[in-house]
CSV table of C-alpha atoms in Angstrom, one decimal:
chain,number,residue,atom,x,y,z
A,1427,GLN,CA,1.9,16.0,-8.9
A,1428,ILE,CA,1.0,14.4,-5.5
A,1429,GLN,CA,4.0,14.1,-3.2
A,1430,LEU,CA,4.0,12.7,0.3
A,1431,GLN,CA,7.0,13.6,2.5
A,1432,GLN,CA,7.5,11.6,5.7
A,1433,SER,CA,9.4,12.6,8.8
A,1434,GLY,CA,10.0,11.2,12.2
A,1435,PRO,CA,12.6,9.4,14.4
A,1436,GLY,CA,14.2,6.3,13.1
A,1437,LEU,CA,14.7,4.7,16.5
A,1438,VAL,CA,12.2,4.2,19.2
A,1439,LYS,CA,12.6,2.4,22.5
A,1440,PRO,CA,10.4,-0.6,23.5
A,1441,SER,CA,7.2,0.4,25.3
A,1442,GLN,CA,7.4,4.0,23.9
A,1443,THR,CA,5.3,5.6,21.2
A,1444,LEU,CA,6.2,5.6,17.5
A,1445,SER,CA,5.3,8.9,15.9
A,1446,LEU,CA,5.5,9.8,12.2
A,1447,THR,CA,4.2,12.7,10.1
A,1448,CYS,CA,3.4,12.8,6.4
A,1449,ALA,CA,3.2,16.2,4.7
A,1450,ILE,CA,1.0,16.4,1.6
A,1451,SER,CA,1.7,18.5,-1.5
A,1452,GLY,CA,-0.5,18.6,-4.6
A,1453,ASP,CA,-3.7,17.5,-2.8
A,1454,SER,CA,-5.7,18.3,0.4
A,1455,VAL,CA,-6.0,16.1,3.4
A,1456,SER,CA,-9.7,17.1,3.3
A,1457,ASN,CA,-10.3,15.9,-0.2
A,1458,ASN,CA,-13.6,14.0,-0.2
A,1459,ASN,CA,-12.6,11.4,-2.8
A,1460,VAL,CA,-9.4,10.0,-1.2
A,1461,ASP,CA,-8.1,8.8,2.1
A,1462,TRP,CA,-4.7,9.0,3.9
A,1463,GLY,CA,-3.1,6.1,5.6
A,1464,TRP,CA,-0.1,4.1,6.8
A,1465,ILE,CA,1.4,0.9,5.6
A,1466,ARG,CA,4.4,-0.9,6.9
A,1467,GLN,CA,6.7,-3.5,5.5
A,1468,SER,CA,9.0,-6.0,7.2
A,1469,PRO,CA,10.5,-9.3,6.2
A,1470,SER,CA,8.3,-11.2,8.7
A,1471,ARG,CA,5.0,-9.5,8.0
A,1472,GLY,CA,5.3,-8.4,4.4
A,1473,LEU,CA,3.2,-5.4,3.4
A,1474,GLU,CA,0.8,-4.6,6.2
A,1475,TRP,CA,-2.0,-2.0,6.0
A,1476,LEU,CA,-2.3,-0.2,9.3
A,1477,GLY,CA,-5.2,2.2,8.9
A,1478,ARG,CA,-6.6,5.3,7.2
A,1479,THR,CA,-8.5,8.5,7.7
A,1480,TYR,CA,-10.8,10.3,5.3
A,1481,TYR,CA,-13.2,13.2,5.3
A,1482,THR,CA,-16.8,13.2,4.0
A,1483,SER,CA,-18.6,15.9,6.0
A,1484,GLU,CA,-16.8,14.5,9.1
A,1485,TRP,CA,-13.6,12.6,9.8
A,1486,TYR,CA,-13.6,8.8,9.7
A,1487,TYR,CA,-11.0,6.4,10.8
A,1488,ASP,CA,-10.4,2.7,9.9
A,1489,TYR,CA,-7.7,0.7,11.7
A,1490,ALA,CA,-6.3,-2.8,11.2
A,1491,VAL,CA,-7.4,-5.3,13.8
A,1492,SER,CA,-3.8,-6.2,14.5
A,1493,VAL,CA,-3.0,-2.7,15.8
A,1494,GLU,CA,-6.4,-1.1,16.6
A,1495,SER,CA,-5.8,-0.8,20.3
A,1496,ARG,CA,-2.5,1.0,19.8
A,1497,ILE,CA,-2.9,3.2,16.7
A,1498,THR,CA,-4.1,6.7,16.1
A,1499,ILE,CA,-4.1,8.5,12.7
A,1500,ASN,CA,-4.7,12.2,12.9
A,1501,PRO,CA,-5.3,14.7,10.1
A,1502,ASP,CA,-4.0,18.2,10.5
A,1503,THR,CA,-5.9,20.5,8.1
A,1504,SER,CA,-3.8,23.6,9.2
A,1505,LYS,CA,-0.6,22.0,7.9
A,1506,ASN,CA,-2.1,19.8,5.3
A,1507,GLN,CA,-0.6,16.7,6.8
A,1508,PHE,CA,-1.5,13.6,8.8
A,1509,SER,CA,0.3,11.6,11.5
A,1510,LEU,CA,0.7,8.1,12.8
A,1511,GLN,CA,1.1,7.3,16.5
A,1512,LEU,CA,1.6,3.7,17.6
A,1513,THR,CA,1.9,3.1,21.3
A,1514,SER,CA,3.6,0.4,23.4
A,1515,VAL,CA,5.9,-0.6,20.6
A,1516,THR,CA,7.9,-3.8,20.6
A,1517,PRO,CA,10.8,-5.0,18.4
A,1518,ASP,CA,8.1,-6.7,16.3
A,1519,ASP,CA,7.0,-3.2,15.2
A,1520,THR,CA,10.4,-2.6,13.5
A,1521,ALA,CA,9.6,-2.0,9.8
A,1522,VAL,CA,9.7,0.5,7.0
A,1523,TYR,CA,6.7,2.7,7.4
A,1524,TYR,CA,5.0,4.3,4.4
A,1525,CYS,CA,2.3,7.0,4.3
A,1526,VAL,CA,-0.1,6.6,1.4
A,1527,ARG,CA,-3.0,8.0,-0.4
A,1528,GLY,CA,-6.0,5.8,-1.3
A,1529,SER,CA,-8.4,6.7,-4.1
A,1530,ARG,CA,-11.9,5.5,-4.8
A,1531,ARG,CA,-14.2,6.0,-7.8
A,1532,GLY,CA,-17.4,4.1,-7.7
A,1533,ALA,CA,-16.7,0.4,-7.1
A,1534,TRP,CA,-13.0,0.5,-7.2
A,1535,TYR,CA,-10.4,1.5,-4.6
A,1536,THR,CA,-6.6,1.6,-4.9
A,1537,ILE,CA,-3.5,3.0,-3.2
A,1538,ASP,CA,-2.1,5.3,-5.8
A,1539,PHE,CA,0.6,7.3,-4.0
A,1540,TRP,CA,3.3,6.3,-1.5
A,1541,GLY,CA,5.7,8.3,0.6
A,1542,GLN,CA,9.4,7.6,0.4
A,1543,GLY,CA,9.3,5.2,3.4
A,1544,ALA,CA,11.1,5.4,6.7
A,1545,LEU,CA,12.8,2.6,8.6
A,1546,VAL,CA,11.8,2.7,12.2
A,1547,THR,CA,13.7,0.4,14.5
A,1548,VAL,CA,12.4,-0.5,17.9
A,1549,SER,CA,15.4,-1.2,20.2
A,1550,SER,CA,16.8,-0.1,23.6
B,1050,GLN,CA,1.0,-12.8,7.4
B,1051,SER,CA,-0.1,-11.7,3.9
B,1052,VAL,CA,-3.6,-12.6,3.1
B,1053,LEU,CA,-3.1,-13.0,-0.7
B,1054,THR,CA,-0.8,-15.7,-2.0
B,1055,GLN,CA,1.7,-15.2,-4.9
B,1056,PRO,CA,4.5,-17.4,-6.2
B,1057,PRO,CA,7.8,-16.3,-4.7
B,1058,SER,CA,9.5,-15.9,-8.0
B,1059,VAL,CA,9.1,-16.1,-11.8
B,1060,SER,CA,11.8,-15.7,-14.4
B,1061,GLY,CA,12.1,-15.2,-18.2
B,1062,THR,CA,14.3,-14.2,-21.0
B,1063,PRO,CA,14.1,-10.8,-22.7
B,1064,GLY,CA,11.1,-10.6,-24.9
B,1065,GLN,CA,9.2,-13.5,-23.2
B,1066,ARG,CA,5.8,-13.2,-21.5
B,1067,VAL,CA,5.6,-14.0,-17.9
B,1068,THR,CA,2.5,-14.2,-15.6
B,1069,ILE,CA,2.1,-13.8,-11.9
B,1070,SER,CA,-0.8,-15.2,-10.0
B,1071,CYS,CA,-2.5,-13.8,-6.9
B,1072,SER,CA,-4.8,-16.1,-5.0
B,1073,GLY,CA,-7.4,-14.8,-2.5
B,1074,GLY,CA,-10.9,-15.4,-1.3
B,1075,SER,CA,-14.5,-14.2,-1.6
B,1076,SER,CA,-14.0,-11.3,0.8
B,1077,ASN,CA,-11.2,-9.7,-1.1
B,1078,ILE,CA,-10.3,-10.6,-4.7
B,1079,GLY,CA,-13.7,-12.3,-5.3
B,1080,PHE,CA,-15.6,-9.3,-4.3
B,1081,GLN,CA,-13.3,-6.3,-4.8
B,1082,THR,CA,-11.2,-4.8,-7.6
B,1083,VAL,CA,-7.5,-5.7,-7.6
B,1084,SER,CA,-4.4,-3.5,-7.8
B,1085,TRP,CA,-0.8,-4.5,-8.7
B,1086,PHE,CA,2.3,-2.7,-7.4
B,1087,ARG,CA,5.9,-2.8,-8.5
B,1088,GLN,CA,8.7,-2.4,-6.0
B,1089,VAL,CA,12.4,-2.0,-6.8
B,1090,PRO,CA,14.3,-3.0,-3.6
B,1091,GLY,CA,15.1,0.0,-1.4
B,1092,THR,CA,12.3,2.1,-2.9
B,1093,ALA,CA,8.6,2.5,-2.2
B,1094,PRO,CA,6.0,0.4,-4.1
B,1095,GLN,CA,4.5,2.1,-7.1
B,1096,LEU,CA,1.0,1.5,-8.5
B,1097,LEU,CA,1.1,-0.5,-11.7
B,1098,ILE,CA,-2.6,-1.6,-12.2
B,1099,PHE,CA,-5.8,-0.5,-10.6
B,1100,ASN,CA,-9.5,-1.4,-10.9
B,1101,THR,CA,-8.3,-5.0,-11.8
B,1102,ARG,CA,-7.0,-4.1,-15.3
B,1103,GLN,CA,-6.5,-0.4,-15.7
B,1104,ARG,CA,-3.1,1.1,-16.1
B,1105,PRO,CA,-2.2,4.6,-14.7
B,1106,SER,CA,-0.7,7.0,-17.2
B,1107,GLY,CA,2.9,6.2,-17.9
B,1108,VAL,CA,2.6,2.4,-17.4
B,1109,PRO,CA,3.4,0.5,-20.7
B,1110,ALA,CA,0.7,-1.5,-22.4
B,1111,ARG,CA,2.8,-4.7,-22.1
B,1112,PHE,CA,1.6,-4.8,-18.5
B,1113,SER,CA,-1.9,-6.4,-18.4
B,1114,ALA,CA,-4.1,-7.9,-15.7
B,1115,SER,CA,-7.2,-10.0,-15.3
B,1116,LYS,CA,-9.3,-11.5,-12.5
B,1117,PRO,CA,-10.9,-14.9,-13.0
B,1118,GLY,CA,-12.9,-15.6,-9.9
B,1119,THR,CA,-11.0,-15.4,-6.6
B,1120,SER,CA,-7.6,-15.2,-8.3
B,1121,ALA,CA,-6.0,-12.4,-10.2
B,1122,SER,CA,-3.2,-12.4,-12.7
B,1123,LEU,CA,-0.6,-10.0,-13.9
B,1124,ALA,CA,1.1,-10.5,-17.3
B,1125,ILE,CA,4.3,-8.9,-18.5
B,1126,SER,CA,4.8,-9.2,-22.3
B,1127,GLY,CA,8.0,-8.4,-24.0
B,1128,LEU,CA,10.0,-8.8,-20.8
B,1129,GLN,CA,12.8,-6.2,-20.4
B,1130,SER,CA,15.7,-6.1,-18.0
B,1131,GLU,CA,14.2,-3.1,-16.2
B,1132,ASP,CA,11.2,-5.2,-15.3
B,1133,GLU,CA,13.3,-6.9,-12.6
B,1134,ALA,CA,11.5,-6.0,-9.4
B,1135,ILE,CA,9.1,-7.4,-6.8
B,1136,TYR,CA,5.4,-7.3,-7.8
B,1137,PHE,CA,2.6,-7.3,-5.2
B,1138,CYS,CA,-1.2,-7.6,-5.6
B,1139,GLY,CA,-3.6,-5.9,-3.3
B,1140,ALA,CA,-7.3,-5.6,-2.7
B,1141,TRP,CA,-9.7,-4.3,0.0
B,1142,ASP,CA,-11.0,-7.1,2.2
B,1143,GLY,CA,-14.6,-6.6,3.3
B,1144,ALA,CA,-14.4,-9.1,6.1
B,1145,LEU,CA,-11.2,-7.7,7.7
B,1146,GLY,CA,-12.2,-4.1,7.0
B,1147,GLY,CA,-8.8,-3.2,5.6
B,1148,TYR,CA,-6.5,-3.4,2.6
B,1149,VAL,CA,-4.6,-6.7,2.1
B,1150,PHE,CA,-1.5,-7.5,0.1
B,1151,GLY,CA,0.0,-10.5,-1.6
B,1152,THR,CA,3.2,-12.1,-0.5
B,1153,GLY,CA,5.1,-10.6,-3.4
B,1154,THR,CA,6.7,-12.2,-6.5
B,1155,LYS,CA,10.3,-11.5,-7.6
B,1156,VAL,CA,10.7,-11.2,-11.3
B,1157,THR,CA,14.1,-12.1,-12.7
B,1158,VAL,CA,15.2,-11.5,-16.3
B,1159,LEU,CA,17.6,-14.1,-17.3
C-alpha cells in the first residue's frame, strides 16, 4: 500500500522559504511510471497543482506558472522522499499542502495517492 | 481560481440519483481524461474515478462517470448518508502544462 508521510513546519514568516518533505513507502521515487508532486488547497484558490518531478532516464520537473519563479521540487533517492521549497512566501501562500503521486498509463493520467495534508500558515 | 467549473452544491434523499457536472475546455476535459475526487472536510481528497469512467478497487459501482465533449459528469446512484462530501473533478491541461481542478461540489443527503 502506498503511503505518503508529510513533515515540515506549520508556520513560516513572510519573505522566508516554505519547506516540506514527503516520505514515500510502498513505492520508489525513481519509479518510471509515476510522478511525485505538490498540491495546495485554500478557500481563495481551491485546489491548486504546484508542480511535479519524475524520472525517465533522467529527472524532469514541471511547475505551475503561478509559482514557477519561486518553487523547487527535489527528489531524494537515498531517503526515498521528495521535497517542496517555496521561496519569498506571502500570506497568500497560506494553505493546506498535500504531497501526491501521479500515475500514467498510455493516454490517461491521474493523481491516485495523497499525503495527509499539512496546514502551513504564513504570518509574522 | 479553479479552471474547471462545478455547481456549488447538489442534494438528494437516500436512494436517489444525483449528478455533478464539470465544465472545462478543449485544452483540458476536451482533450484529456478526467478524474473525480471525494473529500470529507478535514481530510485529504481521495481518488474516486480515473480515466474518465474507471473506478479504483474499493469504489462502489453506484459511482459512475462520463464525458460528453468538454464537460464531464459524475453520477451517484442509490445515494447514502456516507456520500456526504465535497466532490472535485480534475484533468491535465495541455495549454497550462499542469493539472487543473474543479471548484468543488458539496453533496448533501437530506
